[in-house]
């Protein structure tokens, strides 16, 4: 029976608590000991009972719906250094942990895979420098790693949905519904900034779900003249047909054809100068991360939490570091390294304006 630790890392996302709850309870149900690492990788690097705690069934009671992450998350520069990972390795052995499940974005999962692949050399160094005993070396020779994807952006390749994305989308739609009422009353235009640096999923889906007039996403840049003319044409047409309000959604990573950002202020200026609309900007900001998880995220996080514990217990020699995904409504294991690599390649292609490549990389993911 294993001693399984769970950690949340990177940006928080609604549903992370549900994932931690499922992992802890599935581990206990299957006869394992369950631990939580507090404050992401920095808790692992610092170690000790303040940061690495054994968890009981009751410790996670009521966590299913709660937003954020109750075990904390952090960006940890030390873990990017070998000495930080060496300290983390020692702290895990001291706590008696032999398997780690990380819920986070592509950065966190890259760190997890690196930790696993480096583990033999880290543990050998600890043995050689007599920081651990020969018995500890034999007992902890192998580290099992598994990733679950927590991210509001839905920006990870090889999975259709990430934990938190649908909650964030629901929050955005709710906020736009509120804005709609006031926009309609005063016949105003609102330019709304939503999250998404490399991935326009939130903006695109929110645009569809709120019938926004126009959206800007990183994946579809156009020249200044093109987007200005096109947006004005569409918005004017809607106004001529009697629409009393205008909603334009801008993903924070939206860019023009020259790769310079398209900001809410740029859009506002055009709506005011060319269409003479009374226009306001609303940046939704961290509201998009807050609140309880929607039913879909609670369900996804729970199913994936159980699947992560199964992956640890069954082991998968063909996939040394599995990532738990959902593909066409099925919970599946994918190679974490490949998923992270694809995600980075897509982001890189978008930032280099190579959209054909970005699209074909995304197709690779779906045709796998
Ligand atoms: P989000 O999508 O919300 O940004 P993320 O998991 O991608 O989440 P990052 O800040 O990139 O967030 O990564 C979180 C942490 O994971 C980092 O602070 C660091 O501790 C660890 N990490 C990231 N990349 C690496 C890496 N290449 N090697 C080792 N550790 C890493």
Coordinates of C-alpha atoms and ligand atoms in Angstrom, one line a residue:
X1 CA 0.0 0.0 0.0
X2 CA 1.3 3.4 -1.0
X3 CA 1.6 6.7 0.8
X4 CA 0.1 9.2 -1.6
X5 CA 0.5 12.9 -1.4
X6 CA -1.5 15.5 -3.3
X7 CA -0.6 19.1 -4.1
X8 CA -2.1 22.0 -6.0
X9 CA 0.2 24.3 -7.9
X10 CA 0.2 27.3 -10.3
X11 CA -2.9 29.4 -10.6
X12 CA -5.9 28.3 -8.4
X13 CA -9.0 27.0 -10.1
X14 CA -12.5 26.1 -8.8
X15 CA -12.7 22.4 -8.5
X16 CA -9.1 22.0 -7.2
X17 CA -10.6 21.3 -3.7
X18 CA -13.0 18.7 -5.2
X19 CA -9.9 17.1 -6.8
X20 CA -7.9 17.0 -3.6
X21 CA -10.9 15.6 -1.7
X22 CA -11.4 12.8 -4.2
X23 CA -7.7 11.9 -4.2
X24 CA -7.5 11.8 -0.4
X25 CA -10.7 9.8 0.0
X26 CA -9.9 7.4 -2.9
X27 CA -6.5 6.8 -1.5
X28 CA -7.9 6.1 2.0
X29 CA -10.7 3.9 0.5
X30 CA -8.1 1.8 -1.3
X31 CA -6.1 1.2 1.9
X32 CA -3.4 3.9 1.4
X33 CA -2.2 6.7 3.6
X34 CA -3.1 10.1 2.1
X35 CA -1.1 13.3 2.6
X36 CA -1.5 16.9 1.5
X37 CA 1.5 19.1 0.6
X38 CA 0.5 22.7 1.5
X39 CA 1.5 25.8 -0.6
X40 CA 2.5 23.9 -3.8
X41 CA 6.1 23.1 -4.5
X42 CA 7.4 25.5 -1.9
X43 CA 5.8 23.3 0.7
X44 CA 7.6 20.3 -0.7
X45 CA 10.9 22.2 -0.7
X46 CA 10.4 23.5 2.9
X47 CA 9.1 20.2 4.2
X48 CA 8.2 19.3 7.8
X49 CA 4.8 18.8 9.4
X50 CA 3.7 22.4 8.7
X51 CA 3.7 21.7 5.0
X52 CA 3.3 18.0 4.6
X53 CA 0.4 16.7 6.6
X54 CA -1.3 13.3 6.7
X55 CA -5.0 13.8 5.9
X56 CA -8.0 11.9 7.2
X57 CA -11.4 11.4 5.5
X58 CA -12.9 14.1 7.7
X59 CA -10.2 16.7 6.9
X60 CA -11.7 17.3 3.4
X61 CA -15.4 17.3 4.4
X62 CA -17.3 20.1 2.7
X63 CA -14.5 20.7 0.1
X64 CA -16.5 19.4 -2.9
X65 CA -18.0 22.7 -4.0
X66 CA -15.6 25.2 -2.5
X67 CA -13.6 27.5 -4.9
X68 CA -9.9 28.1 -4.7
X69 CA -7.6 25.6 -3.1
X70 CA -7.7 25.0 0.7
X71 CA -4.2 23.5 0.7
X72 CA -2.8 26.6 -0.9
X73 CA -0.8 27.1 -4.1
X74 CA 2.4 29.1 -4.9
X75 CA 4.9 29.9 -7.6
X76 CA 8.2 28.4 -6.4
X77 CA 11.4 29.4 -8.0
X78 CA 13.4 27.0 -5.8
X79 CA 11.8 23.9 -7.3
X80 CA 13.1 25.0 -10.7
X81 CA 16.6 24.5 -9.3
X82 CA 18.1 21.1 -8.7
X83 CA 19.0 21.9 -5.1
X84 CA 15.3 22.7 -4.5
X85 CA 14.2 19.4 -6.0
X86 CA 16.9 17.6 -3.9
X87 CA 15.4 19.2 -0.7
X88 CA 11.9 18.2 -1.9
X89 CA 13.1 14.6 -2.4
X90 CA 14.5 14.4 1.1
X91 CA 11.4 15.9 2.6
X92 CA 9.2 13.4 0.9
X93 CA 11.3 10.5 2.1
X94 CA 11.3 11.9 5.6
X95 CA 7.5 12.1 5.5
X96 CA 7.3 8.6 4.1
X97 CA 5.7 9.5 0.8
X98 CA 6.3 7.4 -2.3
X99 CA 3.7 8.8 -4.8
X100 CA 2.7 12.3 -5.7
X101 CA -0.3 13.7 -7.5
X102 CA 0.0 17.3 -8.8
X103 CA -3.1 19.3 -9.8
X104 CA -2.0 22.3 -11.8
X105 CA -1.2 23.8 -15.2
X106 CA 1.4 23.0 -17.7
X107 CA 4.3 24.5 -15.6
X108 CA 3.4 22.5 -12.6
X109 CA 3.1 19.3 -14.6
X110 CA 6.4 20.0 -16.3
X111 CA 8.0 20.3 -12.8
X112 CA 6.3 17.0 -11.8
X113 CA 7.7 15.1 -14.7
X114 CA 11.2 16.6 -14.3
X115 CA 11.0 15.5 -10.6
X116 CA 10.1 11.9 -11.5
X117 CA 12.8 11.6 -14.2
X118 CA 15.4 13.1 -11.9
X119 CA 14.3 11.1 -8.9
X120 CA 16.9 8.2 -9.3
X121 CA 19.8 10.7 -9.4
X122 CA 18.4 12.8 -6.5
X123 CA 17.9 9.7 -4.2
X124 CA 21.3 8.3 -5.1
X125 CA 22.9 11.6 -4.1
X126 CA 21.0 11.6 -0.8
X127 CA 22.3 8.0 -0.2
X128 CA 25.9 8.9 -1.1
X129 CA 25.9 12.0 1.1
X130 CA 24.4 9.8 3.9
X131 CA 21.3 12.0 4.2
X132 CA 19.1 8.9 3.9
X133 CA 19.8 5.3 4.9
X134 CA 20.3 2.3 2.6
X135 CA 16.9 1.0 3.7
X136 CA 15.3 4.3 2.8
X137 CA 17.0 4.2 -0.5
X138 CA 15.6 0.7 -1.3
X139 CA 12.2 1.7 -0.1
X140 CA 11.8 4.9 -2.0
X141 CA 13.8 4.1 -5.1
X142 CA 10.7 4.6 -7.3
X143 CA 8.5 7.7 -7.3
X144 CA 5.1 7.5 -9.0
X145 CA 3.8 10.8 -10.3
X146 CA 0.4 11.6 -11.8
X147 CA -1.0 14.9 -13.0
X148 CA -4.5 16.3 -13.0
X149 CA -5.1 19.5 -14.9
X150 CA -6.4 22.5 -12.9
X151 CA -6.6 25.7 -14.9
X152 CA -9.4 28.1 -15.7
X153 CA -8.0 28.8 -19.2
X154 CA -8.7 25.4 -20.7
X155 CA -5.3 25.7 -22.3
X156 CA -3.9 22.2 -21.9
X157 CA -3.5 19.9 -24.9
X158 CA -4.7 16.3 -24.8
X159 CA -7.8 17.0 -22.7
X160 CA -11.1 18.5 -23.7
X161 CA -11.6 20.3 -20.4
X162 CA -9.5 21.4 -17.5
X163 CA -10.7 21.5 -13.9
X164 CA -12.0 25.0 -13.3
X165 CA -12.7 26.2 -16.9
X166 CA -16.4 25.6 -16.8
X167 CA -16.7 27.4 -13.4
X168 CA -14.9 30.4 -14.7
X169 CA -17.0 30.4 -17.9
X170 CA -20.1 30.3 -15.8
X171 CA -18.9 33.2 -13.7
X172 CA -18.0 35.3 -16.8
X173 CA -21.5 34.6 -18.3
X174 CA -23.1 35.6 -15.0
X175 CA -21.1 38.9 -14.9
X176 CA -22.0 39.6 -18.5
X177 CA -25.7 39.0 -17.8
X178 CA -25.5 41.6 -15.0
X179 CA -23.8 44.0 -17.4
X180 CA -26.4 43.4 -20.1
X181 CA -29.1 44.8 -17.9
X182 CA -27.4 48.1 -17.3
X183 CA -26.0 48.3 -20.9
X184 CA -29.5 47.8 -22.3
X185 CA -31.0 50.4 -20.0
X186 CA -28.5 53.1 -21.1
X187 CA -28.0 51.8 -24.7
X188 CA -24.3 51.5 -23.8
X189 CA -21.4 49.5 -25.2
X190 CA -19.3 47.5 -22.8
X191 CA -15.8 46.2 -23.5
X192 CA -15.2 43.2 -21.2
X193 CA -11.7 41.8 -20.6
X194 CA -11.6 38.1 -19.7
X195 CA -8.6 35.8 -18.8
X196 CA -6.7 33.8 -21.4
X197 CA -3.2 34.7 -22.4
X198 CA -2.6 32.1 -25.0
X199 CA -5.9 30.5 -25.3
X200 CA -9.2 32.2 -26.3
X201 CA -11.5 29.4 -25.0
X202 CA -13.1 31.5 -22.3
X203 CA -13.7 34.5 -24.5
X204 CA -15.0 32.4 -27.4
X205 CA -17.3 30.3 -25.3
X206 CA -18.5 33.3 -23.3
X207 CA -19.1 35.2 -26.5
X208 CA -21.3 32.3 -27.7
X209 CA -23.1 31.9 -24.4
X210 CA -23.9 35.6 -24.0
X211 CA -24.5 36.4 -27.7
X212 CA -21.7 39.1 -27.5
X213 CA -21.4 41.3 -30.6
X214 CA -17.7 40.8 -31.1
X215 CA -14.8 38.9 -29.6
X216 CA -11.0 39.2 -29.7
X217 CA -8.9 36.1 -29.1
X218 CA -5.2 35.4 -29.4
X219 CA -5.8 32.7 -32.0
X220 CA -7.4 35.1 -34.5
X221 CA -5.5 38.3 -35.0
X222 CA -6.2 40.7 -37.8
X223 CA -4.7 43.9 -39.0
X224 CA -5.8 47.1 -37.2
X225 CA -7.8 48.3 -40.2
X226 CA -9.5 45.0 -40.7
X227 CA -10.7 44.5 -37.1
X228 CA -11.7 48.1 -36.7
X229 CA -13.8 48.1 -39.9
X230 CA -15.2 44.6 -39.3
X231 CA -16.2 45.3 -35.7
X232 CA -17.8 48.7 -36.6
X233 CA -19.7 47.0 -39.5
X234 CA -21.1 44.2 -37.2
X235 CA -21.9 46.5 -34.3
X236 CA -23.6 49.1 -36.6
X237 CA -25.7 46.3 -38.2
X238 CA -26.8 45.1 -34.8
X239 CA -27.7 48.6 -33.7
X240 CA -29.6 49.3 -36.9
X241 CA -31.7 46.1 -36.1
X242 CA -32.7 47.6 -32.8
X243 CA -30.2 46.2 -30.4
X244 CA -29.9 48.6 -27.5
X245 CA -26.6 47.3 -26.1
X246 CA -23.2 46.2 -27.4
X247 CA -20.9 43.7 -25.7
X248 CA -17.4 43.1 -26.9
X249 CA -15.3 40.5 -25.2
X250 CA -11.5 40.8 -25.3
X251 CA -9.2 37.9 -24.1
X252 CA -6.3 39.3 -22.2
X253 CA -3.9 37.8 -24.7
X254 CA -5.7 39.2 -27.8
X255 CA -3.3 40.4 -30.4
X256 CA -3.4 42.2 -33.8
X257 CA -1.7 41.0 -37.0
X258 CA 1.4 43.0 -36.0
X259 CA 1.6 41.0 -32.8
X260 CA 0.9 44.0 -30.6
X261 CA -1.8 43.5 -28.0
X262 CA -5.3 44.6 -28.7
X263 CA -6.5 46.2 -25.4
X264 CA -9.9 47.2 -24.1
X265 CA -8.9 50.8 -24.5
X266 CA -8.1 50.3 -28.2
X267 CA -11.6 48.8 -28.7
X268 CA -13.3 51.5 -26.6
X269 CA -11.6 54.3 -28.6
X270 CA -12.9 52.8 -31.9
X271 CA -16.5 52.4 -30.5
X272 CA -16.5 56.0 -29.2
X273 CA -14.7 57.7 -32.1
X274 CA -16.3 55.9 -35.0
X275 CA -19.7 54.8 -33.7
X276 CA -20.2 57.5 -31.0
X277 CA -21.3 54.9 -28.5
X278 CA -21.3 55.6 -24.8
X279 CA -18.8 52.9 -23.9
X280 CA -17.4 51.5 -20.7
X281 CA -14.7 49.0 -19.9
X282 CA -15.1 46.2 -17.3
X283 CA -12.2 44.0 -16.4
X284 CA -13.5 40.9 -14.7
X285 CA -10.1 40.0 -13.2
X286 CA -10.0 37.6 -10.3
X287 CA -13.8 37.4 -10.0
X288 CA -13.4 34.8 -12.8
X289 CA -11.5 32.5 -10.5
X290 CA -13.7 32.9 -7.4
X291 CA -16.8 31.3 -6.2
X292 CA -17.9 27.7 -6.0
X293 CA -17.2 25.1 -8.6
X294 CA -20.0 24.4 -11.1
X295 CA -21.5 20.9 -11.1
X296 CA -19.4 19.9 -14.2
X297 CA -16.1 20.8 -12.4
X298 CA -17.1 19.0 -9.2
X299 CA -17.9 15.9 -11.3
X300 CA -14.7 16.1 -13.5
X301 CA -12.5 16.7 -10.5
X302 CA -14.0 13.8 -8.6
X303 CA -13.8 11.3 -11.5
X304 CA -10.2 12.5 -12.3
X305 CA -9.2 12.3 -8.6
X306 CA -10.2 8.7 -8.4
X307 CA -8.6 7.9 -11.8
X308 CA -5.3 9.5 -10.6
X309 CA -5.2 7.2 -7.5
X310 CA -5.9 4.2 -9.7
X311 CA -3.1 5.3 -12.1
X312 CA -0.7 5.4 -9.1
X313 CA -1.8 2.0 -7.8
X314 CA -1.9 0.2 -11.1
X315 CA 1.2 1.8 -12.4
X316 CA 1.6 2.3 -16.2
X317 CA 5.0 1.4 -17.5
X318 CA 4.0 2.6 -21.0
X319 CA 3.2 6.0 -19.6
X320 CA 5.7 6.8 -16.8
X321 CA 4.1 10.1 -15.9
X322 CA 0.4 9.9 -16.7
X323 CA -1.9 12.9 -16.9
X324 CA -5.6 12.3 -16.3
X325 CA -7.6 13.8 -19.1
X326 CA -11.2 13.8 -20.4
X327 CA -11.5 13.1 -24.1
X328 CA -14.9 12.7 -25.8
X329 CA -16.5 12.4 -22.4
X330 CA -14.2 9.5 -21.2
X331 CA -11.7 9.8 -18.4
X332 CA -8.4 8.6 -19.9
X333 CA -4.6 8.6 -19.1
X334 CA -2.3 10.6 -21.5
X335 CA 1.4 11.0 -21.4
X336 CA 2.0 14.1 -19.4
X337 CA 5.2 15.0 -21.2
X338 CA 3.5 14.9 -24.6
X339 CA 0.5 17.0 -23.4
X340 CA 2.8 19.6 -22.0
X341 CA 5.0 19.7 -25.1
X342 CA 2.0 20.1 -27.4
X343 CA 0.6 22.9 -25.1
X344 CA 3.8 24.8 -25.3
X345 CA 4.2 24.3 -29.0
X346 CA 0.7 25.7 -29.6
X347 CA 1.4 28.7 -27.4
X348 CA 4.7 29.3 -29.2
X349 CA 3.1 29.0 -32.6
X350 CA 0.4 31.5 -31.7
X351 CA 3.0 33.9 -30.3
X352 CA 5.0 33.6 -33.5
X353 CA 1.9 34.2 -35.5
X354 CA 2.2 30.7 -37.1
X355 CA -1.5 29.9 -37.0
X356 CA -1.5 27.1 -39.5
X357 CA 1.0 25.3 -37.3
X358 CA -1.1 26.1 -34.2
X359 CA -4.2 24.7 -35.9
X360 CA -2.4 21.6 -37.1
X361 CA -1.0 21.0 -33.6
X362 CA -4.4 21.2 -32.1
X363 CA -5.7 18.8 -34.8
X364 CA -2.9 16.4 -33.8
X365 CA -4.3 16.4 -30.3
X366 CA -7.8 15.7 -31.4
X367 CA -6.9 13.1 -34.0
X368 CA -4.6 11.1 -31.7
Ligands
LIG1 P1 -1.1 28.3 -14.6 O1 -1.6 27.6 -15.9 O2 -2.1 28.7 -13.7 O3 -0.1 29.4 -14.9 P2 1.1 26.5 -14.1 O4 1.1 25.2 -13.4 O5 1.4 26.5 -15.5 O6 -0.4 27.1 -13.8 P3 3.5 27.9 -13.3 O7 3.7 29.2 -12.6 O8 4.1 27.8 -14.7 O9 2.0 27.6 -13.3 O10 4.2 26.7 -12.5 C1 3.9 26.5 -11.1 C2 5.1 26.0 -10.4 O11 5.5 24.8 -11.0 C3 6.3 27.0 -10.5 O12 6.3 28.0 -9.6 C4 7.5 26.0 -10.2 O13 7.6 25.7 -8.9 C5 7.0 24.7 -10.9 N1 7.6 24.6 -12.3 C6 7.1 25.2 -13.4 N2 7.9 24.9 -14.4 C7 8.9 24.1 -14.0 C8 10.1 23.5 -14.5 N3 10.4 23.6 -15.8 N4 10.8 22.8 -13.7 C9 10.6 22.6 -12.4 N5 9.5 23.2 -11.8 C10 8.7 23.9 -12.6

